[in-house]
Coordinates of C-alpha atoms in Angstrom, one line a residue:
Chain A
X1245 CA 106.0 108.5 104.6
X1246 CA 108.7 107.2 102.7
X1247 CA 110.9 106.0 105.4
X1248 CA 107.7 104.4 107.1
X1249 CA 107.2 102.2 104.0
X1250 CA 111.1 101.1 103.7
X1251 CA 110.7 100.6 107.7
X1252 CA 107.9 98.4 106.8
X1253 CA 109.4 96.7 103.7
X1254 CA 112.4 95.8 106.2
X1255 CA 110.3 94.3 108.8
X1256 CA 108.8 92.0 105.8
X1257 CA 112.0 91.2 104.9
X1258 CA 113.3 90.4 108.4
X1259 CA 110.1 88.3 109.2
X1260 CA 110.7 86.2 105.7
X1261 CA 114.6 85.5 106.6
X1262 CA 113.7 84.9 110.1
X1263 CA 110.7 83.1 109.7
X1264 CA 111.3 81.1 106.2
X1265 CA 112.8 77.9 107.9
X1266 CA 109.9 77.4 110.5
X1267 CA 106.6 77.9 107.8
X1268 CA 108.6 75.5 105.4
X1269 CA 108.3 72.9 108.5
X1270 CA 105.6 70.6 108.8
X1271 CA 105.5 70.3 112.3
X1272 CA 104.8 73.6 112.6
X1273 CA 101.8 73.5 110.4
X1274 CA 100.9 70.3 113.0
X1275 CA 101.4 72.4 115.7
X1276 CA 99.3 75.0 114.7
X1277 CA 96.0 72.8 115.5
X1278 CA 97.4 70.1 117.9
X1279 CA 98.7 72.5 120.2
X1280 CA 97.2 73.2 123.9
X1281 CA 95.2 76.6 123.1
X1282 CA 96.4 77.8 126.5
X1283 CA 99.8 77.3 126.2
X1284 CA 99.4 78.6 122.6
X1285 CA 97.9 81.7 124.3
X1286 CA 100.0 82.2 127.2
X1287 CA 102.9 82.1 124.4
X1288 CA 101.3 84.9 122.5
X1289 CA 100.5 86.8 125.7
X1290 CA 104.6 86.4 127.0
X1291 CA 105.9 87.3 123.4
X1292 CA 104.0 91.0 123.7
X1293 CA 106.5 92.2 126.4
X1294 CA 109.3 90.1 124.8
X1295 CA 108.8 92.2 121.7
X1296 CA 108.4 95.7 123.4
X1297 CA 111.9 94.8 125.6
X1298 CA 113.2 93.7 122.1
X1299 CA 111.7 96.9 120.5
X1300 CA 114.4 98.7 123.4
X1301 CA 117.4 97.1 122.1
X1302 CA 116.6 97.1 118.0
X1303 CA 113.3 98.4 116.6
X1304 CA 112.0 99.8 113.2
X1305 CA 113.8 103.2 114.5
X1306 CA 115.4 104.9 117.6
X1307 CA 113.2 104.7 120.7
X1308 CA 113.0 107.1 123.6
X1309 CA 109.8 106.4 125.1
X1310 CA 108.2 103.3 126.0
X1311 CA 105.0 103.9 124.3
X1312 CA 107.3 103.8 120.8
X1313 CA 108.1 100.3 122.3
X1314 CA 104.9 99.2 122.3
X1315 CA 103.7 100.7 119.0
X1316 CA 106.7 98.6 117.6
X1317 CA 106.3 95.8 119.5
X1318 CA 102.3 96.0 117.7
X1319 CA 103.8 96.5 114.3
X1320 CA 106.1 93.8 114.4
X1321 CA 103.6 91.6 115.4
X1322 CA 100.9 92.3 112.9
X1323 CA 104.0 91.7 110.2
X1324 CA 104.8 88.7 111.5
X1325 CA 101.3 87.3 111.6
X1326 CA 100.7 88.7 108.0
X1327 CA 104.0 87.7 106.5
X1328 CA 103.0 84.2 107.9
X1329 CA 99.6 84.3 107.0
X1330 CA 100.6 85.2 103.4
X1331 CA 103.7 82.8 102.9
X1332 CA 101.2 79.9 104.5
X1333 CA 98.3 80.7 102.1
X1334 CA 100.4 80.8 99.0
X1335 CA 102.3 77.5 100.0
X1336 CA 98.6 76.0 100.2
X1337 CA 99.0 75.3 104.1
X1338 CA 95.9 77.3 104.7
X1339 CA 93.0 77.4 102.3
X1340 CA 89.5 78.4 103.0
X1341 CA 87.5 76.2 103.8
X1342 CA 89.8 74.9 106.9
X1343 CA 88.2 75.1 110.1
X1344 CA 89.3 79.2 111.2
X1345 CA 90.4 77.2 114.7
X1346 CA 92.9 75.6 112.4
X1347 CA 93.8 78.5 110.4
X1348 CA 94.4 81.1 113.6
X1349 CA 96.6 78.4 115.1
X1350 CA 99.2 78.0 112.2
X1351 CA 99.4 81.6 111.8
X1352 CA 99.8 82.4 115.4
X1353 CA 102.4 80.5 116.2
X1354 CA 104.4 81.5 112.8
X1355 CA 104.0 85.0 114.2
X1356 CA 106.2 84.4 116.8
X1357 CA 109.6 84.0 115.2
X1358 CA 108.5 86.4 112.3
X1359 CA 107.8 89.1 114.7
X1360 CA 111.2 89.0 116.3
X1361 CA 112.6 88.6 112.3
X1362 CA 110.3 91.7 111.8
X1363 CA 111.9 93.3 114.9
X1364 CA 115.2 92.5 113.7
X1365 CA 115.1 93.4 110.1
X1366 CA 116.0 96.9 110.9
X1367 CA 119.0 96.5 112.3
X1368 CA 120.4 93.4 110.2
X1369 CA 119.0 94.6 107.0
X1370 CA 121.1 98.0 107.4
X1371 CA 119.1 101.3 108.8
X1372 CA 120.3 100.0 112.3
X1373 CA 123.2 103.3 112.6
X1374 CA 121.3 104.8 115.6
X1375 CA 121.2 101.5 117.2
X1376 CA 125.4 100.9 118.3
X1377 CA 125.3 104.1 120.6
X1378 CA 121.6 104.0 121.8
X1379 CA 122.6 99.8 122.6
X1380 CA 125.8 101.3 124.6
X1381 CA 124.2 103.4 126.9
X1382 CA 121.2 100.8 127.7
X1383 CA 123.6 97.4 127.8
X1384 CA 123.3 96.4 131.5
X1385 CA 123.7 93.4 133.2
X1386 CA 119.8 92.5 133.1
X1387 CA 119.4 93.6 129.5
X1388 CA 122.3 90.9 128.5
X1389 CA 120.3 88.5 130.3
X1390 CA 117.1 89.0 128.2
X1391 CA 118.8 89.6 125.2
X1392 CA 120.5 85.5 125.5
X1393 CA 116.7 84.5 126.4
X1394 CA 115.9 86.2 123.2
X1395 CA 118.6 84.3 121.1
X1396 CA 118.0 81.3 122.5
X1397 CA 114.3 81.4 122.3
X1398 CA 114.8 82.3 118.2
X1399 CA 117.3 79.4 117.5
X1400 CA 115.3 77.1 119.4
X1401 CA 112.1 77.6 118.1
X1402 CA 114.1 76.9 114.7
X1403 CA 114.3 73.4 116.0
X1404 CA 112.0 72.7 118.9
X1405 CA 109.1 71.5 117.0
X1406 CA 110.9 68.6 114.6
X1407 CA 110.7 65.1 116.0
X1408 CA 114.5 65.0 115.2
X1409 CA 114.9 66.9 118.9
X1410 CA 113.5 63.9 120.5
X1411 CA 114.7 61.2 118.2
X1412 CA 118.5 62.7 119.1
X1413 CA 117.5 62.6 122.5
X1414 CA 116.8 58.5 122.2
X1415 CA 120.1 58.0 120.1
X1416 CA 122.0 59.0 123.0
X1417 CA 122.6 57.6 126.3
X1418 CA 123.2 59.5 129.2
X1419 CA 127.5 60.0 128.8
X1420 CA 126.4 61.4 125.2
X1421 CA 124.1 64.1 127.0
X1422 CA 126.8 64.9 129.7
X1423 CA 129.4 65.4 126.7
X1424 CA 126.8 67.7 124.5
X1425 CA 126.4 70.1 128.1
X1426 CA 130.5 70.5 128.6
X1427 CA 130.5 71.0 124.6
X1428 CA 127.4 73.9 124.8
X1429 CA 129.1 75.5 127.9
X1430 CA 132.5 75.8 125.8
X1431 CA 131.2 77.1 122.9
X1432 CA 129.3 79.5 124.6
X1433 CA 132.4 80.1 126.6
X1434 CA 134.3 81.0 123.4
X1435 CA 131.9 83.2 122.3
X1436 CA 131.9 85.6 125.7
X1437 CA 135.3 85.6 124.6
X1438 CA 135.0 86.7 121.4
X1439 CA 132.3 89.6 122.6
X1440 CA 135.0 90.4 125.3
X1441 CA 138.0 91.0 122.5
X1442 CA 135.0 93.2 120.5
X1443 CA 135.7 95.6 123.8
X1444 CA 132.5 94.9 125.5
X1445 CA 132.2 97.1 128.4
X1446 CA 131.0 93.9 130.5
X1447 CA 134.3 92.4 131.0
X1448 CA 137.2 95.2 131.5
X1449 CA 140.7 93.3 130.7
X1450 CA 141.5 91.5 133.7
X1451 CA 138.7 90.3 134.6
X1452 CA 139.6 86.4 136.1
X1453 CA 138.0 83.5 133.7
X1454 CA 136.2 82.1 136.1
X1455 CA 134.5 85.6 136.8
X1456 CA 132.9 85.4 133.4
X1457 CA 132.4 81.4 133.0
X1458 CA 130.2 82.4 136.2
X1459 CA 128.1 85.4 135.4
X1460 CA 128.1 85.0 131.5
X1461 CA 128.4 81.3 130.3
X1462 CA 126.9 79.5 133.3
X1463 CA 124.0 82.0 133.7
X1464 CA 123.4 82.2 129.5
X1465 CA 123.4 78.3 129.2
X1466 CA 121.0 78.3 132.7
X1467 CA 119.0 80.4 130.6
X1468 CA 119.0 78.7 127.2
X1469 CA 118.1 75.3 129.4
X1470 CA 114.8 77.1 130.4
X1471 CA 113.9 78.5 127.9
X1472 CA 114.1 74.9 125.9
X1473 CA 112.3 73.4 128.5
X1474 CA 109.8 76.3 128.2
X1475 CA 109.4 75.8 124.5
X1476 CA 108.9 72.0 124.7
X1477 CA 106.1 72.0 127.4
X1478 CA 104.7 74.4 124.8
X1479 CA 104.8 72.3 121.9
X1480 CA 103.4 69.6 124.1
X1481 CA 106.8 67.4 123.7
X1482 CA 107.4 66.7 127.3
X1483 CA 104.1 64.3 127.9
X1484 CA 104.1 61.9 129.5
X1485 CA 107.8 61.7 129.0
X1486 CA 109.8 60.6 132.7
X1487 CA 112.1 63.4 134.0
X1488 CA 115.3 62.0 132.9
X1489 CA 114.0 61.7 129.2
X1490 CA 112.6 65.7 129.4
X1491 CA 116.5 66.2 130.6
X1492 CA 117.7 64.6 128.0
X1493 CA 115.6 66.3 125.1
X1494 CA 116.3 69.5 126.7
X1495 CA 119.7 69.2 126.9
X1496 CA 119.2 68.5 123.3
X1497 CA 117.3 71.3 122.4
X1498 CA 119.7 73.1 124.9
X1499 CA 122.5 72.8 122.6
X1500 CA 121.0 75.5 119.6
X1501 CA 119.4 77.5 122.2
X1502 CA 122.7 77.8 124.0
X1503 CA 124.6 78.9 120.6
X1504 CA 121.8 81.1 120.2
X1505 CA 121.9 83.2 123.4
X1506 CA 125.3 83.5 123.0
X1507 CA 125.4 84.7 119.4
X1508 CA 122.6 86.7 119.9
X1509 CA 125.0 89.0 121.9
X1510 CA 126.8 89.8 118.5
X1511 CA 124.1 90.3 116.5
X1512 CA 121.1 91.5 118.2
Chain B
X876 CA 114.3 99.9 136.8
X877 CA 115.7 100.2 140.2
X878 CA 118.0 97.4 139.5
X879 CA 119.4 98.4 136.3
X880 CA 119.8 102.0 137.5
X881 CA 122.4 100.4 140.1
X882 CA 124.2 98.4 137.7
X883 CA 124.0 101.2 135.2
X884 CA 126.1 103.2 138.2
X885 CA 128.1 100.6 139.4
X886 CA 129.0 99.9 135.7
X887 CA 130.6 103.6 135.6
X888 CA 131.8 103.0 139.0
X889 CA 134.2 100.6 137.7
X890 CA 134.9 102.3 134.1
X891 CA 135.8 105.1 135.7
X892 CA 138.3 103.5 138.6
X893 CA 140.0 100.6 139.2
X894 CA 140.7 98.2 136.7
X895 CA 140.0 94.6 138.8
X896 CA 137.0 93.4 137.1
X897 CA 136.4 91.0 140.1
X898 CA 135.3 93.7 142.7
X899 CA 133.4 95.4 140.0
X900 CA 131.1 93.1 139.5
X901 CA 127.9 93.2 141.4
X902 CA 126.5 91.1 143.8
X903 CA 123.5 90.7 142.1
X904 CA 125.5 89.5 139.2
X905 CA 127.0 86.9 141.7
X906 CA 123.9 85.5 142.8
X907 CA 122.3 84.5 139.7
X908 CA 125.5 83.1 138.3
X909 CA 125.5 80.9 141.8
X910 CA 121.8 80.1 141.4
X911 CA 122.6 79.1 137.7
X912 CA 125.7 77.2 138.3
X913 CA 123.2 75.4 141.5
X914 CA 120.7 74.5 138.3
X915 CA 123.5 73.4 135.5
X916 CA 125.0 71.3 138.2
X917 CA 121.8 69.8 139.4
X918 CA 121.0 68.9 136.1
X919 CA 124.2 67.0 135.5
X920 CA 124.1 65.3 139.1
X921 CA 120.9 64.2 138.0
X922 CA 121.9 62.9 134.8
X923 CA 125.2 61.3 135.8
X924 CA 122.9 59.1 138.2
X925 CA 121.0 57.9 135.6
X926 CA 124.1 57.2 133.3
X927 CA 125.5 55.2 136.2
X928 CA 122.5 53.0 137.8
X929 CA 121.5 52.2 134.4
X930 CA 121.9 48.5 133.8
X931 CA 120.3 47.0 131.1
X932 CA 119.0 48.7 128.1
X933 CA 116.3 47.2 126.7
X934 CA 112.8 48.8 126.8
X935 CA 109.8 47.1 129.0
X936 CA 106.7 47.7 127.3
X937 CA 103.4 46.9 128.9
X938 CA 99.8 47.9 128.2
X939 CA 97.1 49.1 129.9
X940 CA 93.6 49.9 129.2
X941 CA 91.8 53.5 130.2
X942 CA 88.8 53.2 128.7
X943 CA 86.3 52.2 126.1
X944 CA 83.3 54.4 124.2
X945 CA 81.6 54.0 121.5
X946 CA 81.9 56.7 119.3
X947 CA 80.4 56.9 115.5
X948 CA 79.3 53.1 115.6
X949 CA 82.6 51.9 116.6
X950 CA 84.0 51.0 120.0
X951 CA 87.3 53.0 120.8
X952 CA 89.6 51.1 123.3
X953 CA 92.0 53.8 124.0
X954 CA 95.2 52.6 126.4
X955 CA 98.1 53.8 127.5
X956 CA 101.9 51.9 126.6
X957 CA 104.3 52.0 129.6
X958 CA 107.6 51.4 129.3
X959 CA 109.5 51.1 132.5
X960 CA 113.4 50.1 131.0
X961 CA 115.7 52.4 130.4
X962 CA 115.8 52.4 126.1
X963 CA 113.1 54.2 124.4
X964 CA 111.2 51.8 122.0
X965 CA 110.2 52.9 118.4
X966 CA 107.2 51.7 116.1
X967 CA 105.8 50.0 118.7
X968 CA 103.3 47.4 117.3
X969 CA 99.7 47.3 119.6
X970 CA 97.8 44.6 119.0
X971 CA 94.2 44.1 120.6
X972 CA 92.1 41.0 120.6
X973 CA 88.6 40.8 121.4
X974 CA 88.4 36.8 122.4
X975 CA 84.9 34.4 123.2
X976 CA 85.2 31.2 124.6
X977 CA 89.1 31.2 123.2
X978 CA 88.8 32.2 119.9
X979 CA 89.8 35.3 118.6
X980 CA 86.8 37.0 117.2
X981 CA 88.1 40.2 116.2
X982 CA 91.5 41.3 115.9
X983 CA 92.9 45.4 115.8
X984 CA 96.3 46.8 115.4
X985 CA 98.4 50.5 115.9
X986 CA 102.1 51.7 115.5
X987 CA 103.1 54.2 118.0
X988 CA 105.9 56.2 117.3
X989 CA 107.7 56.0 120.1
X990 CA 107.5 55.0 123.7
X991 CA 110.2 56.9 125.4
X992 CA 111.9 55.1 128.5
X993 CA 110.3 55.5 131.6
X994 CA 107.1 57.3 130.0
X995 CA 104.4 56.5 128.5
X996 CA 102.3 57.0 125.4
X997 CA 98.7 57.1 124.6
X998 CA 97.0 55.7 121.8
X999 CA 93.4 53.6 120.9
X1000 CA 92.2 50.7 119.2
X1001 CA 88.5 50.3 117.2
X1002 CA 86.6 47.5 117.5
X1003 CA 83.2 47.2 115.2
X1004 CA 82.4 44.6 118.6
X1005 CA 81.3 45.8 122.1
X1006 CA 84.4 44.7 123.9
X1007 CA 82.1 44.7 126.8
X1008 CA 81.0 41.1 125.8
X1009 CA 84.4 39.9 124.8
X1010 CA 87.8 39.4 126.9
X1011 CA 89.6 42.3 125.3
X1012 CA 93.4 41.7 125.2
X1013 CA 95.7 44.1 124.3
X1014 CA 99.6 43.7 124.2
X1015 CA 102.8 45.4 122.2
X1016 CA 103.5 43.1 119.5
X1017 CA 107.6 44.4 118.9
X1018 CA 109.3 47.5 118.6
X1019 CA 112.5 49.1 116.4
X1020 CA 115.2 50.6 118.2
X1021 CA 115.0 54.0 117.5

C-alpha cells in the first residue's frame, strides 16, 4: 500500500514537471475547444497504445505481462488527466459554468503529455533500479524506433501549439530551412554518438559512420519529421497552408522533435 | 513480435561473433534507413526547388467571397484571402464595402493574422445591410511583413 501511494505521488510529480510548460500555455487552453473533435479523439485513441508500449520500457514498476502494461498505461492516463484537470482549475482556466465541451477539451489534450510525465516520473524521479536491466534485455531495433517517436512527440508537443512555430517558419526563407535540416541531422548525429560511447549494444565499436548516420540519425530525424507533421494536422496548423509552407513549419517544428527523439534515447 | 524476436537473435548473433558491425546489421534495419533517407532527401529536393525558382518576394493578396447568411440580425460575408507570392503577409487589413449607385453605404473591416504564401485564410465580415441589394466589394487594405 505504501509503495502504491509513493508510485502514485511519483506519477503526480512526473505529470507536473512534464506537463507544467504546456497548461501554463495559452494556446493550449485554445486548443482545447478549437480543436477538430476527431483529430482530438483519434489522438487520445493513438496515445493508449503509445502509453502501454511506454509502460514496457519505464512504468510505475517492473512489468512482465502485458496486462501490467495496460493497467499502467490506465493509471497514467487518469493522472495525467487529473493532474491537468487540477492545475487548470486552480489557474482559473476552467470554471464551472464553462460549456463541459470546453472543459473535456482542455483537459484532454493536457493529458497527453502529463500521461507520458506520469509514465516517466518513476524512472526520472528515482525508483527506476529495475528499469537498466529489464531496458537491456527488451532494447531492439523497433523498440529504439518508438522510443525516438516518443521523444520527439514530448518535445514537440512542448512547442507545436505556439504561433511562434509558424511565425519562424515565415522568418525564414527556404536556404534558412535547408540549413536548420543539416543542423537537426548533426545534432542528432552527435548524440548517437554519445549513446554509442555510453556502450550501447546497438553500435559494437567499428561499426562504419555511415552505418549509423543511416539506421539511427536518418531514420530518428525521418521520424521526428512525421511525427511534427502529425502533431500539426492535429492542432489544425497546416490549413489551408500550400505544401511548401507545411514543409517549412515542419521542418521547424522538426528541429525540437528531432533533439527530442534523440535525447529521449538517454533518458527514457 | 516476430520481428523483434529476429533482431533480438540476430542482436546476439553479432555480440557473440564477429566484431564488423556492418554485416551485423539487419536488413530490415537497411530498409527503413533507405526509405528514410528516400523521405529526408525528398523533402530537401523539394525545398531546394522552391529556394531556387523563387523570384520575387512579395506577397499577392487577393479576396474572394464564399458566401453570405444572415445570422443573429446581421449579414455575415465570410471570404477567403489568397495569397499566391512567395512571402507570407501579416495583419492583413480586409476591408468590405457595401456600395449603391457609387456611394459607399456601409463600410466593414478585419485583421487576419497571417496569410501564409501560397495559402490561404478564412475570415468574415458583418454588414447590419443585406449585401444582396448592394455591390459588395471586398479587398486587402495592407499587410506587415511578418
Amino acid at each position: 500500500m505504501g509503495k502504491l501511494v509513493e508510485a502514485l505521488a511519483r506519477g503526480f510529480g512526473g505529470a507536473l514537471i512534464f506537463g507544467l510548460p504546456m497548461l501554463m500555455t495559452m494556446e493550449m487552453w485554445w486548443l482545447g475547444f478549437s480543436i477538430d473533435r476527431l483529430r482530438l479523439a483519434l489522438l487520445l485513441a493513438l496515445h493508449i497504445p503509445l502509453l502501454v508500449l511506454l509502460s514496457r520500457h519505464s512504468g510505475f514498476e517492473r512489468t512482465y505481462r502485458w496486462r501490467d502494461d495496460m493497467r499502467d498505461a490506465a493509471v497514467a492516463y487518469l493522472i495525467g488527466a487529473l493532474a491537468g484537470g487540477v492545475i487548470l482549475a486552480v489557474f482559473g482556466i476552467i470554471k464551472a459554468g464553462m460549456p463541459l465541451d470546453e472543459i473535456i477539451g482542455k483537459i484532454a489534450i493536457q493529458a497527453v503529455p502529463g500521461s507520458i510525465g506520469a509514465l516517466l516520473g518513476r524512472s526520472q524521479l528515482g525508483g527506476g533500479k529495475s528499469k537498466a536491466s529489464q531496458k537491456s534485455q527488451g532494447a531492439n531495433y523497433a523498440s529504439e524506433l518508438f522510443l525516438m517517436a516518443v521523444g520527439a512527440l514530448f518535445l514537440g508537443l512542448n512547442v507545436a501549439p505556439t504561433e511562434e512555430m509558424v511565425l519562424i517558419s515565415y522568418k525564414m526563407t527556404q536556404w534558412h530551412a535547408l540549413a536548420l535540416i543539416v543542423l537537426s541531422i548533426l545534432l542528432m548525429h552527435a548524440f548517437v554518438y554519445a549513446v554509442e560511447f555510453k556502450g550501447e549494444e546497438q553500435l559494437p565499436p567499428g561499426t562504419p559512420w555511415w552505418s549509423a548516420l543511416l539506421r539511427f540519425t536518418v531514420v530518428g530525424y525521418a521520424i521526428a519529421i512525421l511525427v511534427s507533421l502529425y502533431v500539426l494536422w492535429t492542432f489544425g496548423r497546416t490549413e489551408g497552408l500550400g505544401t511548401a509552407q507545411v514543409l517549412m513549419v515542419v521542418v521547424v517544428l522538426g528541429f525540437p522533435a528531432a533533439l527530442g527523439a534523440a535525447a529521449a534515447r538517454l533518458i527514457l | 513480435m516476430d520481428r523483434s524476436k529476429r533482431n533480438q537473435a540476430s542482436k546476439t548473433e553479432r555480440r557473440g561473433g564477429s566484431m564488423d558491425g556492418k554485416a551485423g546489421a539487419p536488413l530490415s534495419e537497411w530498409v527503413i534507413g533507405v526509405v528514410a533517407a528516400l523521405l529526408v532527401l525528398g523533402m530537401v529536393g523539394y525545398i531546394l526547388y522552391e529556394a531556387l525558382s523563387a523570384t520575387e518576394s512579395t506577397p499577392e493578396l487577393a479576396i474572394s467571397v464564399s458566401d453570405v447568411e444572415e445570422i443573429a440580425g446581421r449579414y455575415t460575408v465570410r471570404f477567403r484571402a489568397i495569397n499566391t507570392g512567395d512571402a507570407a503577409a501579416a495583419a492583413v487589413q480586409v476591408e468590405g464595402h457595401l456600395g449603391f449607385g457609387g456611394e459607399t453605404v456601409e463600410t466593414s473591416e478585419v485583421t487576419l493574422d497571417y496569410v501564409p504564401a501560397h495559402s490561404e485564410r478564412e475570415g468574415a465580415l458583418l454588414f447590419t445591410r443585406d449585401p444582396a441589394g448592394y455591390e459588395l466589394e471586398l479587398e486587402p487594405r495592407g499587410y506587415q511583413m511578418p
